[in-house]
Amino acid sequence: MAEKTNGYIDTRAAMESPLSFTQAIIKGLAPGGGLLVPERIPKLSLDEIISLSELPYHARAARIFSAFETNLSDDEIAKLMEIVYADNFDDERITPIVEVEPGKHVMELWHGPTSAFKDMALQCLPVFFSKAIEVERENGNCSEDFLILVATSGDTGKAALEGFKDRAHTKIMVFYPHGGVSDIQFKQMATQAGGNVFVLGGLGDFDDCQTSVKGTFNDVEFNERLAREHNVKLSSANSINWGRLLPQIVYYISAYSQLVADGALKAGELLDICVPTGNFGNILAAWYAKAIGTPVGKLICASNENRVLTDFIQSGIYDISERELILTPSPSMDILVSSNLERQLFELTGRDSSKVRQWMSDLSTKKRFEVDDETRSKMQENYLCGYATNAEALTTIREVYERDGYLLDPHTAVAWNVVEKAGPERPVLIASTAHWAKFGYDVYRTLNGIEAGAELPSEVLELTGVQLNELISEQTGGKSIPANLAMLDSLELRFTGTCEASIAGVEGAVATWLG
Ligand SMILES: *Cc1c(COP(=O)(O)O)cnc(C)c1O
């Protein structure tokens, strides 16, 4: 199979020549802080998109990936995809779609091994990553092994551990705030299997953990020591890596073909897509799906009370100078700087890196940037937007359950609520980003008439997360709990250690683990 030659460029035009796909995966971020995007966005015809429904999911993914610029052969890609989308998912459709109400199609993105949407990207990225290391080794560009360092507020850490577990040439170490994650999240990480994994509770909050991990990345001397003594290079595999975005494009194209095959859409009919948004990765993937040729109408960007994106889409002004982060029942959307927006601005300005550089520099120095009228109009042509308050999101969970018997998690409920308010004119696909059992406390609250943030009864607080989910399941006539969550209380806790949430604490832990 002929190798494709084009590569990956960066949004701030700091690189002189494009990177290959495997280089882009390993580097993650461009020098100068820009994000990597494919030089050319591929096109698929409507027929090509619709015929995807005849294939199993892994083959749909291979077909779509092969349309992009990679320095891997179609054969290699097909083999990798068979590894990524296999029985690690608990539904062979991988991303099943449920029509919860007429014209409202919920795409369940949480059938992966940790019941979180992050699995969709983090089951794939590590497979690319190991492959990319092999390719770059053959090319003589790389001789080290990689240590993935992650600071997590809960969900991403587990999904990253499960993705990198026993992957060649990599180790992974995760820091979470000790006492600052839910019982379920703690047990998911503390029971993690695998020979190349380590988990520690940082003695501090999430910010302390994140600052310490960032500080470790920036400590030149420490990084030199790791290279010298252990032949190890640090990497973050974070959410701006192109290897995390690419697998997210697949399920939107796949969903369109599936809805046509199921008779829910006519071929060519427009579909709106609503995504509960944090870092702008998932919804940007839907934009790329549209750019590739999927007949998408509006993209609906749903926010929680951290409504910076809603305000930006309405006004063209991205302003966090006076905004404080609000803690909500949808914690994975509690984000003020949506990193992937930079890619969207790059695309909507016709790839104008000087504008992007200016805006990103304003954001870092003034905590604010304002786009020109043309870019604002382009955003509004593509996007509808809205936000849900904490109370609205939790009420939505109860209402949809009572009306339709379907249980939403608090993130998906934000999207559902925003769709209801927007009153879409055509069929809409709602991205469901978590199973309800990952957020049992708030689901219990709303089903039992307890307000968002209010104290739970002591007999409920005494339950483990698993027991609480069993109680919710009883209350809802036997709603099923994914096996990986249901069995958590019976697994051995492998990782219960803590360390200082400081640079010295993180570096000490890394050095001790590497031996
Ligand atoms: C990460 C996450 C989101 C936000 O996705 P982005 O790609 O960051 O916009 C929404 N819901 C859940 C449950 C998540 O884990």
PDB file of N, CA, C and O in Angstrom, residues 3-9 15 17-29 36-40 42 61-62 64-74 76-78 80-81 84-85 121 124-136 139 141 240-250 343:
ATOM      1  N   GLU A   3       2.322   4.816   0.719  1.00  0.00           N
ATOM      2  CA  GLU A   3       2.242   5.700   1.880  1.00  0.00           C
ATOM      3  C   GLU A   3       1.785   7.070   1.430  1.00  0.00           C
ATOM      4  O   GLU A   3       2.161   7.563   0.379  1.00  0.00           O
ATOM      5  N   LYS A   4       0.931   7.670   2.257  1.00  0.00           N
ATOM      6  CA  LYS A   4       0.458   9.007   1.914  1.00  0.00           C
ATOM      7  C   LYS A   4       1.477  10.015   2.433  1.00  0.00           C
ATOM      8  O   LYS A   4       2.034   9.840   3.491  1.00  0.00           O
ATOM      9  N   THR A   5       1.682  11.072   1.651  1.00  0.00           N
ATOM     10  CA  THR A   5       2.825  11.913   1.958  1.00  0.00           C
ATOM     11  C   THR A   5       2.523  13.145   2.800  1.00  0.00           C
ATOM     12  O   THR A   5       3.380  13.619   3.516  1.00  0.00           O
ATOM     13  N   ASN A   6       1.307  13.677   2.689  1.00  0.00           N
ATOM     14  CA  ASN A   6       1.048  14.910   3.423  1.00  0.00           C
ATOM     15  C   ASN A   6       1.049  14.673   4.923  1.00  0.00           C
ATOM     16  O   ASN A   6       0.966  13.558   5.383  1.00  0.00           O
ATOM     17  N   GLY A   7       1.121  15.753   5.671  1.00  0.00           N
ATOM     18  CA  GLY A   7       1.264  15.560   7.103  1.00  0.00           C
ATOM     19  C   GLY A   7       0.434  16.500   7.935  1.00  0.00           C
ATOM     20  O   GLY A   7      -0.669  16.888   7.547  1.00  0.00           O
ATOM     21  N   TYR A   8       0.976  16.866   9.085  1.00  0.00           N
ATOM     22  CA  TYR A   8       0.254  17.652  10.081  1.00  0.00           C
ATOM     23  C   TYR A   8       0.933  18.992  10.306  1.00  0.00           C
ATOM     24  O   TYR A   8       2.138  19.063  10.532  1.00  0.00           O
ATOM     25  N   ILE A   9       0.131  20.038  10.207  1.00  0.00           N
ATOM     26  CA  ILE A   9       0.640  21.395  10.401  1.00  0.00           C
ATOM     27  C   ILE A   9       0.113  21.927  11.731  1.00  0.00           C
ATOM     28  O   ILE A   9      -0.746  21.304  12.350  1.00  0.00           O
ATOM     29  N   MET A  15       5.958  25.720  12.906  1.00  0.00           N
ATOM     30  CA  MET A  15       6.809  24.659  12.348  1.00  0.00           C
ATOM     31  C   MET A  15       7.120  24.947  10.886  1.00  0.00           C
ATOM     32  O   MET A  15       6.255  25.407  10.144  1.00  0.00           O
ATOM     33  N   SER A  17       8.138  22.637   8.603  1.00  0.00           N
ATOM     34  CA  SER A  17       7.596  21.610   7.710  1.00  0.00           C
ATOM     35  C   SER A  17       6.638  20.721   8.498  1.00  0.00           C
ATOM     36  O   SER A  17       6.749  20.609   9.722  1.00  0.00           O
ATOM     37  N   PRO A  18       5.704  20.090   7.790  1.00  0.00           N
ATOM     38  CA  PRO A  18       4.693  19.278   8.470  1.00  0.00           C
ATOM     39  C   PRO A  18       5.298  18.056   9.156  1.00  0.00           C
ATOM     40  O   PRO A  18       6.359  17.567   8.755  1.00  0.00           O
ATOM     41  N   LEU A  19       4.614  17.562  10.161  1.00  0.00           N
ATOM     42  CA  LEU A  19       4.993  16.321  10.826  1.00  0.00           C
ATOM     43  C   LEU A  19       4.249  15.163  10.180  1.00  0.00           C
ATOM     44  O   LEU A  19       3.138  15.336   9.665  1.00  0.00           O
ATOM     45  N   SER A  20       4.842  13.978  10.253  1.00  0.00           N
ATOM     46  CA  SER A  20       4.105  12.791   9.829  1.00  0.00           C
ATOM     47  C   SER A  20       3.070  12.458  10.907  1.00  0.00           C
ATOM     48  O   SER A  20       3.119  12.996  12.024  1.00  0.00           O
ATOM     49  N   PHE A  21       2.162  11.555  10.587  1.00  0.00           N
ATOM     50  CA  PHE A  21       1.133  11.147  11.553  1.00  0.00           C
ATOM     51  C   PHE A  21       1.771  10.607  12.837  1.00  0.00           C
ATOM     52  O   PHE A  21       1.415  11.008  13.946  1.00  0.00           O
ATOM     53  N   THR A  22       2.753   9.725  12.688  1.00  0.00           N
ATOM     54  CA  THR A  22       3.329   9.112  13.889  1.00  0.00           C
ATOM     55  C   THR A  22       4.109  10.134  14.720  1.00  0.00           C
ATOM     56  O   THR A  22       4.097  10.084  15.951  1.00  0.00           O
ATOM     57  N   GLN A  23       4.759  11.089  14.048  1.00  0.00           N
ATOM     58  CA  GLN A  23       5.425  12.165  14.802  1.00  0.00           C
ATOM     59  C   GLN A  23       4.388  13.009  15.547  1.00  0.00           C
ATOM     60  O   GLN A  23       4.591  13.405  16.693  1.00  0.00           O
ATOM     61  N   ALA A  24       3.285  13.295  14.865  1.00  0.00           N
ATOM     62  CA  ALA A  24       2.236  14.119  15.487  1.00  0.00           C
ATOM     63  C   ALA A  24       1.687  13.445  16.746  1.00  0.00           C
ATOM     64  O   ALA A  24       1.436  14.108  17.754  1.00  0.00           O
ATOM     65  N   ILE A  25       1.540  12.125  16.685  1.00  0.00           N
ATOM     66  CA  ILE A  25       1.016  11.395  17.846  1.00  0.00           C
ATOM     67  C   ILE A  25       1.997  11.476  19.013  1.00  0.00           C
ATOM     68  O   ILE A  25       1.613  11.741  20.150  1.00  0.00           O
ATOM     69  N   ILE A  26       3.261  11.262  18.732  1.00  0.00           N
ATOM     70  CA  ILE A  26       4.247  11.251  19.813  1.00  0.00           C
ATOM     71  C   ILE A  26       4.454  12.646  20.390  1.00  0.00           C
ATOM     72  O   ILE A  26       4.565  12.826  21.592  1.00  0.00           O
ATOM     73  N   LYS A  27       4.487  13.664  19.540  1.00  0.00           N
ATOM     74  CA  LYS A  27       4.728  15.030  20.020  1.00  0.00           C
ATOM     75  C   LYS A  27       3.503  15.612  20.723  1.00  0.00           C
ATOM     76  O   LYS A  27       3.636  16.321  21.712  1.00  0.00           O
ATOM     77  N   GLY A  28       2.321  15.359  20.203  1.00  0.00           N
ATOM     78  CA  GLY A  28       1.097  15.840  20.852  1.00  0.00           C
ATOM     79  C   GLY A  28       0.837  17.310  20.580  1.00  0.00           C
ATOM     80  O   GLY A  28      -0.195  17.679  20.035  1.00  0.00           O
ATOM     81  N   LEU A  29       1.782  18.150  20.979  1.00  0.00           N
ATOM     82  CA  LEU A  29       1.637  19.601  20.856  1.00  0.00           C
ATOM     83  C   LEU A  29       2.754  20.102  19.945  1.00  0.00           C
ATOM     84  O   LEU A  29       3.844  19.541  19.937  1.00  0.00           O
ATOM     85  N   LEU A  36      -1.910  20.554  16.484  1.00  0.00           N
ATOM     86  CA  LEU A  36      -1.671  19.930  15.185  1.00  0.00           C
ATOM     87  C   LEU A  36      -2.988  19.592  14.503  1.00  0.00           C
ATOM     88  O   LEU A  36      -3.926  19.104  15.147  1.00  0.00           O
ATOM     89  N   VAL A  37      -3.058  19.886  13.203  1.00  0.00           N
ATOM     90  CA  VAL A  37      -4.229  19.525  12.394  1.00  0.00           C
ATOM     91  C   VAL A  37      -3.739  18.948  11.072  1.00  0.00           C
ATOM     92  O   VAL A  37      -2.627  19.261  10.622  1.00  0.00           O
ATOM     93  N   PRO A  38      -4.567  18.110  10.435  1.00  0.00           N
ATOM     94  CA  PRO A  38      -4.141  17.551   9.152  1.00  0.00           C
ATOM     95  C   PRO A  38      -4.044  18.663   8.105  1.00  0.00           C
ATOM     96  O   PRO A  38      -4.864  19.570   8.090  1.00  0.00           O
ATOM     97  N   GLU A  39      -3.027  18.556   7.258  1.00  0.00           N
ATOM     98  CA  GLU A  39      -2.836  19.548   6.205  1.00  0.00           C
ATOM     99  C   GLU A  39      -4.066  19.643   5.313  1.00  0.00           C
ATOM    100  O   GLU A  39      -4.411  20.698   4.824  1.00  0.00           O
ATOM    101  N   ARG A  40      -4.735  18.518   5.138  1.00  0.00           N
ATOM    102  CA  ARG A  40      -5.854  18.435   4.202  1.00  0.00           C
ATOM    103  C   ARG A  40      -6.980  17.682   4.907  1.00  0.00           C
ATOM    104  O   ARG A  40      -6.730  16.657   5.533  1.00  0.00           O
ATOM    105  N   PRO A  42      -9.943  15.291   4.554  1.00  0.00           N
ATOM    106  CA  PRO A  42     -10.416  14.401   3.485  1.00  0.00           C
ATOM    107  C   PRO A  42     -11.919  14.570   3.250  1.00  0.00           C
ATOM    108  O   PRO A  42     -12.619  15.129   4.094  1.00  0.00           O
ATOM    109  N   ALA A  61     -14.121   2.529  11.326  1.00  0.00           N
ATOM    110  CA  ALA A  61     -13.031   3.385  11.818  1.00  0.00           C
ATOM    111  C   ALA A  61     -11.835   3.317  10.872  1.00  0.00           C
ATOM    112  O   ALA A  61     -11.250   4.346  10.519  1.00  0.00           O
ATOM    113  N   ALA A  62     -11.488   2.107  10.431  1.00  0.00           N
ATOM    114  CA  ALA A  62     -10.327   1.951   9.545  1.00  0.00           C
ATOM    115  C   ALA A  62     -10.552   2.706   8.237  1.00  0.00           C
ATOM    116  O   ALA A  62      -9.653   3.384   7.722  1.00  0.00           O
ATOM    117  N   ILE A  64     -12.375   5.337   7.714  1.00  0.00           N
ATOM    118  CA  ILE A  64     -12.295   6.787   7.931  1.00  0.00           C
ATOM    119  C   ILE A  64     -10.845   7.213   8.202  1.00  0.00           C
ATOM    120  O   ILE A  64     -10.357   8.187   7.634  1.00  0.00           O
ATOM    121  N   PHE A  65     -10.144   6.462   9.050  1.00  0.00           N
ATOM    122  CA  PHE A  65      -8.746   6.820   9.341  1.00  0.00           C
ATOM    123  C   PHE A  65      -7.903   6.795   8.075  1.00  0.00           C
ATOM    124  O   PHE A  65      -7.011   7.614   7.885  1.00  0.00           O
ATOM    125  N   SER A  66      -8.189   5.816   7.226  1.00  0.00           N
ATOM    126  CA  SER A  66      -7.380   5.681   6.011  1.00  0.00           C
ATOM    127  C   SER A  66      -7.571   6.857   5.068  1.00  0.00           C
ATOM    128  O   SER A  66      -6.736   7.093   4.198  1.00  0.00           O
ATOM    129  N   ALA A  67      -8.678   7.584   5.230  1.00  0.00           N
ATOM    130  CA  ALA A  67      -8.893   8.760   4.382  1.00  0.00           C
ATOM    131  C   ALA A  67      -7.985   9.920   4.826  1.00  0.00           C
ATOM    132  O   ALA A  67      -7.750  10.851   4.066  1.00  0.00           O
ATOM    133  N   PHE A  68      -7.494   9.848   6.064  1.00  0.00           N
ATOM    134  CA  PHE A  68      -6.601  10.897   6.564  1.00  0.00           C
ATOM    135  C   PHE A  68      -5.157  10.610   6.178  1.00  0.00           C
ATOM    136  O   PHE A  68      -4.821   9.502   5.763  1.00  0.00           O
ATOM    137  N   GLU A  69      -4.340  11.649   6.383  1.00  0.00           N
ATOM    138  CA  GLU A  69      -2.928  11.494   6.097  1.00  0.00           C
ATOM    139  C   GLU A  69      -2.268  10.697   7.207  1.00  0.00           C
ATOM    140  O   GLU A  69      -2.246  11.146   8.360  1.00  0.00           O
ATOM    141  N   THR A  70      -1.788   9.520   6.879  1.00  0.00           N
ATOM    142  CA  THR A  70      -1.000   8.793   7.870  1.00  0.00           C
ATOM    143  C   THR A  70       0.173   8.149   7.164  1.00  0.00           C
ATOM    144  O   THR A  70       0.116   7.899   5.960  1.00  0.00           O
ATOM    145  N   ASN A  71       1.243   7.890   7.915  1.00  0.00           N
ATOM    146  CA  ASN A  71       2.342   7.137   7.338  1.00  0.00           C
ATOM    147  C   ASN A  71       2.242   5.670   7.744  1.00  0.00           C
ATOM    148  O   ASN A  71       3.228   4.987   7.935  1.00  0.00           O
ATOM    149  N   LEU A  72       0.994   5.208   7.905  1.00  0.00           N
ATOM    150  CA  LEU A  72       0.737   3.792   8.138  1.00  0.00           C
ATOM    151  C   LEU A  72      -0.058   3.266   6.943  1.00  0.00           C
ATOM    152  O   LEU A  72      -0.848   4.010   6.357  1.00  0.00           O
ATOM    153  N   SER A  73       0.143   1.996   6.619  1.00  0.00           N
ATOM    154  CA  SER A  73      -0.603   1.446   5.486  1.00  0.00           C
ATOM    155  C   SER A  73      -2.042   1.145   5.905  1.00  0.00           C
ATOM    156  O   SER A  73      -2.339   1.008   7.091  1.00  0.00           O
ATOM    157  N   ASP A  74      -2.946   1.044   4.931  1.00  0.00           N
ATOM    158  CA  ASP A  74      -4.339   0.716   5.229  1.00  0.00           C
ATOM    159  C   ASP A  74      -4.441  -0.599   6.004  1.00  0.00           C
ATOM    160  O   ASP A  74      -5.283  -0.749   6.883  1.00  0.00           O
ATOM    161  N   GLU A  76      -2.160  -1.878   8.067  1.00  0.00           N
ATOM    162  CA  GLU A  76      -1.752  -1.662   9.461  1.00  0.00           C
ATOM    163  C   GLU A  76      -2.880  -1.000  10.252  1.00  0.00           C
ATOM    164  O   GLU A  76      -3.169  -1.377  11.385  1.00  0.00           O
ATOM    165  N   ILE A  77      -3.507  -0.001   9.630  1.00  0.00           N
ATOM    166  CA  ILE A  77      -4.599   0.695  10.309  1.00  0.00           C
ATOM    167  C   ILE A  77      -5.738  -0.279  10.616  1.00  0.00           C
ATOM    168  O   ILE A  77      -6.275  -0.305  11.721  1.00  0.00           O
ATOM    169  N   ALA A  78      -6.079  -1.105   9.638  1.00  0.00           N
ATOM    170  CA  ALA A  78      -7.169  -2.066   9.854  1.00  0.00           C
ATOM    171  C   ALA A  78      -6.854  -2.985  11.028  1.00  0.00           C
ATOM    172  O   ALA A  78      -7.722  -3.279  11.862  1.00  0.00           O
ATOM    173  N   LEU A  80      -4.839  -2.343  13.598  1.00  0.00           N
ATOM    174  CA  LEU A  80      -4.904  -1.582  14.855  1.00  0.00           C
ATOM    175  C   LEU A  80      -6.356  -1.400  15.301  1.00  0.00           C
ATOM    176  O   LEU A  80      -6.680  -1.518  16.481  1.00  0.00           O
ATOM    177  N   MET A  81      -7.230  -1.111  14.357  1.00  0.00           N
ATOM    178  CA  MET A  81      -8.627  -0.867  14.720  1.00  0.00           C
ATOM    179  C   MET A  81      -9.310  -2.116  15.276  1.00  0.00           C
ATOM    180  O   MET A  81     -10.195  -2.027  16.112  1.00  0.00           O
ATOM    181  N   VAL A  84      -8.430  -2.015  18.855  1.00  0.00           N
ATOM    182  CA  VAL A  84      -9.046  -0.930  19.625  1.00  0.00           C
ATOM    183  C   VAL A  84     -10.516  -1.223  19.930  1.00  0.00           C
ATOM    184  O   VAL A  84     -10.984  -1.013  21.050  1.00  0.00           O
ATOM    185  N   TYR A  85     -11.264  -1.673  18.928  1.00  0.00           N
ATOM    186  CA  TYR A  85     -12.716  -1.853  19.089  1.00  0.00           C
ATOM    187  C   TYR A  85     -13.047  -3.332  19.084  1.00  0.00           C
ATOM    188  O   TYR A  85     -13.439  -3.886  18.056  1.00  0.00           O
ATOM    189  N   ALA A 121     -11.676   7.868  23.134  1.00  0.00           N
ATOM    190  CA  ALA A 121     -10.394   8.373  22.661  1.00  0.00           C
ATOM    191  C   ALA A 121      -9.232   7.593  23.270  1.00  0.00           C
ATOM    192  O   ALA A 121      -8.238   7.315  22.605  1.00  0.00           O
ATOM    193  N   CYS A 124      -8.047   4.207  21.952  1.00  0.00           N
ATOM    194  CA  CYS A 124      -7.392   4.279  20.645  1.00  0.00           C
ATOM    195  C   CYS A 124      -5.993   4.915  20.719  1.00  0.00           C
ATOM    196  O   CYS A 124      -5.034   4.378  20.170  1.00  0.00           O
ATOM    197  N   LEU A 125      -5.910   6.054  21.399  1.00  0.00           N
ATOM    198  CA  LEU A 125      -4.630   6.776  21.409  1.00  0.00           C
ATOM    199  C   LEU A 125      -3.438   5.889  21.815  1.00  0.00           C
ATOM    200  O   LEU A 125      -2.405   5.918  21.140  1.00  0.00           O
ATOM    201  N   PRO A 126      -3.524   5.106  22.893  1.00  0.00           N
ATOM    202  CA  PRO A 126      -2.358   4.315  23.290  1.00  0.00           C
ATOM    203  C   PRO A 126      -1.932   3.297  22.229  1.00  0.00           C
ATOM    204  O   PRO A 126      -0.737   3.000  22.099  1.00  0.00           O
ATOM    205  N   VAL A 127      -2.896   2.784  21.475  1.00  0.00           N
ATOM    206  CA  VAL A 127      -2.566   1.833  20.410  1.00  0.00           C
ATOM    207  C   VAL A 127      -1.793   2.550  19.300  1.00  0.00           C
ATOM    208  O   VAL A 127      -0.771   2.073  18.813  1.00  0.00           O
ATOM    209  N   PHE A 128      -2.275   3.739  18.932  1.00  0.00           N
ATOM    210  CA  PHE A 128      -1.518   4.582  17.988  1.00  0.00           C
ATOM    211  C   PHE A 128      -0.136   4.907  18.551  1.00  0.00           C
ATOM    212  O   PHE A 128       0.863   4.912  17.846  1.00  0.00           O
ATOM    213  N   PHE A 129      -0.117   5.233  19.831  1.00  0.00           N
ATOM    214  CA  PHE A 129       1.106   5.719  20.467  1.00  0.00           C
ATOM    215  C   PHE A 129       2.199   4.644  20.428  1.00  0.00           C
ATOM    216  O   PHE A 129       3.338   4.912  20.018  1.00  0.00           O
ATOM    217  N   SER A 130       1.852   3.420  20.821  1.00  0.00           N
ATOM    218  CA  SER A 130       2.835   2.330  20.789  1.00  0.00           C
ATOM    219  C   SER A 130       3.319   2.085  19.359  1.00  0.00           C
ATOM    220  O   SER A 130       4.507   1.878  19.108  1.00  0.00           O
ATOM    221  N   LYS A 131       2.363   2.112  18.433  1.00  0.00           N
ATOM    222  CA  LYS A 131       2.715   1.909  17.023  1.00  0.00           C
ATOM    223  C   LYS A 131       3.643   3.030  16.549  1.00  0.00           C
ATOM    224  O   LYS A 131       4.647   2.785  15.864  1.00  0.00           O
ATOM    225  N   ALA A 132       3.304   4.272  16.943  1.00  0.00           N
ATOM    226  CA  ALA A 132       4.104   5.420  16.511  1.00  0.00           C
ATOM    227  C   ALA A 132       5.527   5.317  17.054  1.00  0.00           C
ATOM    228  O   ALA A 132       6.493   5.635  16.350  1.00  0.00           O
ATOM    229  N   ILE A 133       5.682   4.839  18.277  1.00  0.00           N
ATOM    230  CA  ILE A 133       7.028   4.681  18.845  1.00  0.00           C
ATOM    231  C   ILE A 133       7.811   3.669  18.006  1.00  0.00           C
ATOM    232  O   ILE A 133       8.969   3.888  17.652  1.00  0.00           O
ATOM    233  N   GLU A 134       7.146   2.568  17.654  1.00  0.00           N
ATOM    234  CA  GLU A 134       7.827   1.557  16.836  1.00  0.00           C
ATOM    235  C   GLU A 134       8.285   2.139  15.506  1.00  0.00           C
ATOM    236  O   GLU A 134       9.428   1.935  15.074  1.00  0.00           O
ATOM    237  N   VAL A 135       7.375   2.883  14.850  1.00  0.00           N
ATOM    238  CA  VAL A 135       7.712   3.458  13.543  1.00  0.00           C
ATOM    239  C   VAL A 135       8.867   4.450  13.688  1.00  0.00           C
ATOM    240  O   VAL A 135       9.831   4.424  12.913  1.00  0.00           O
ATOM    241  N   GLU A 136       8.788   5.312  14.688  1.00  0.00           N
ATOM    242  CA  GLU A 136       9.835   6.318  14.866  1.00  0.00           C
ATOM    243  C   GLU A 136      11.159   5.677  15.275  1.00  0.00           C
ATOM    244  O   GLU A 136      12.226   6.191  14.972  1.00  0.00           O
ATOM    245  N   ASN A 139      12.655   4.503  12.118  1.00  0.00           N
ATOM    246  CA  ASN A 139      13.172   5.654  11.370  1.00  0.00           C
ATOM    247  C   ASN A 139      14.369   6.300  12.054  1.00  0.00           C
ATOM    248  O   ASN A 139      14.894   7.298  11.572  1.00  0.00           O
ATOM    249  N   ASN A 141      14.338   7.972  14.822  1.00  0.00           N
ATOM    250  CA  ASN A 141      14.002   9.253  15.452  1.00  0.00           C
ATOM    251  C   ASN A 141      13.719   9.139  16.938  1.00  0.00           C
ATOM    252  O   ASN A 141      13.367  10.134  17.583  1.00  0.00           O
ATOM    253  N   ILE A 240      -5.500  17.340  23.798  1.00  0.00           N
ATOM    254  CA  ILE A 240      -5.310  18.069  22.552  1.00  0.00           C
ATOM    255  C   ILE A 240      -4.483  17.259  21.535  1.00  0.00           C
ATOM    256  O   ILE A 240      -4.236  17.717  20.434  1.00  0.00           O
ATOM    257  N   ASN A 241      -4.088  16.044  21.913  1.00  0.00           N
ATOM    258  CA  ASN A 241      -3.386  15.180  20.960  1.00  0.00           C
ATOM    259  C   ASN A 241      -4.326  14.795  19.808  1.00  0.00           C
ATOM    260  O   ASN A 241      -5.457  14.377  20.041  1.00  0.00           O
ATOM    261  N   TRP A 242      -3.854  14.936  18.573  1.00  0.00           N
ATOM    262  CA  TRP A 242      -4.680  14.584  17.419  1.00  0.00           C
ATOM    263  C   TRP A 242      -5.158  13.135  17.500  1.00  0.00           C
ATOM    264  O   TRP A 242      -6.251  12.794  17.046  1.00  0.00           O
ATOM    265  N   GLY A 243      -4.361  12.289  18.112  1.00  0.00           N
ATOM    266  CA  GLY A 243      -4.728  10.876  18.268  1.00  0.00           C
ATOM    267  C   GLY A 243      -5.905  10.653  19.194  1.00  0.00           C
ATOM    268  O   GLY A 243      -6.453   9.556  19.259  1.00  0.00           O
ATOM    269  N   ARG A 244      -6.307  11.679  19.938  1.00  0.00           N
ATOM    270  CA  ARG A 244      -7.532  11.567  20.728  1.00  0.00           C
ATOM    271  C   ARG A 244      -8.732  12.109  19.959  1.00  0.00           C
ATOM    272  O   ARG A 244      -9.852  11.677  20.158  1.00  0.00           O
ATOM    273  N   LEU A 245      -8.492  13.072  19.090  1.00  0.00           N
ATOM    274  CA  LEU A 245      -9.601  13.661  18.331  1.00  0.00           C
ATOM    275  C   LEU A 245     -10.084  12.730  17.208  1.00  0.00           C
ATOM    276  O   LEU A 245     -11.279  12.564  16.983  1.00  0.00           O
ATOM    277  N   LEU A 246      -9.105  12.147  16.518  1.00  0.00           N
ATOM    278  CA  LEU A 246      -9.431  11.316  15.353  1.00  0.00           C
ATOM    279  C   LEU A 246     -10.476  10.235  15.652  1.00  0.00           C
ATOM    280  O   LEU A 246     -11.474  10.123  14.926  1.00  0.00           O
ATOM    281  N   PRO A 247     -10.313   9.442  16.726  1.00  0.00           N
ATOM    282  CA  PRO A 247     -11.338   8.410  16.981  1.00  0.00           C
ATOM    283  C   PRO A 247     -12.717   8.984  17.297  1.00  0.00           C
ATOM    284  O   PRO A 247     -13.724   8.287  17.161  1.00  0.00           O
ATOM    285  N   GLN A 248     -12.767  10.249  17.692  1.00  0.00           N
ATOM    286  CA  GLN A 248     -14.065  10.847  17.999  1.00  0.00           C
ATOM    287  C   GLN A 248     -14.814  11.251  16.731  1.00  0.00           C
ATOM    288  O   GLN A 248     -16.035  11.350  16.722  1.00  0.00           O
ATOM    289  N   ILE A 249     -14.088  11.500  15.656  1.00  0.00           N
ATOM    290  CA  ILE A 249     -14.736  11.834  14.388  1.00  0.00           C
ATOM    291  C   ILE A 249     -15.513  10.621  13.869  1.00  0.00           C
ATOM    292  O   ILE A 249     -16.599  10.744  13.316  1.00  0.00           O
ATOM    293  N   VAL A 250     -14.937   9.444  14.131  1.00  0.00           N
ATOM    294  CA  VAL A 250     -15.504   8.211  13.584  1.00  0.00           C
ATOM    295  C   VAL A 250     -16.960   8.014  13.999  1.00  0.00           C
ATOM    296  O   VAL A 250     -17.823   7.708  13.172  1.00  0.00           O
ATOM    297  N   ARG A 343      -8.351  24.961  17.469  1.00  0.00           N
ATOM    298  CA  ARG A 343      -8.425  24.287  16.164  1.00  0.00           C
ATOM    299  C   ARG A 343      -9.630  24.802  15.360  1.00  0.00           C
ATOM    300  O   ARG A 343      -9.542  25.017  14.155  1.00  0.00           O
TER     301      ARG A 343
END
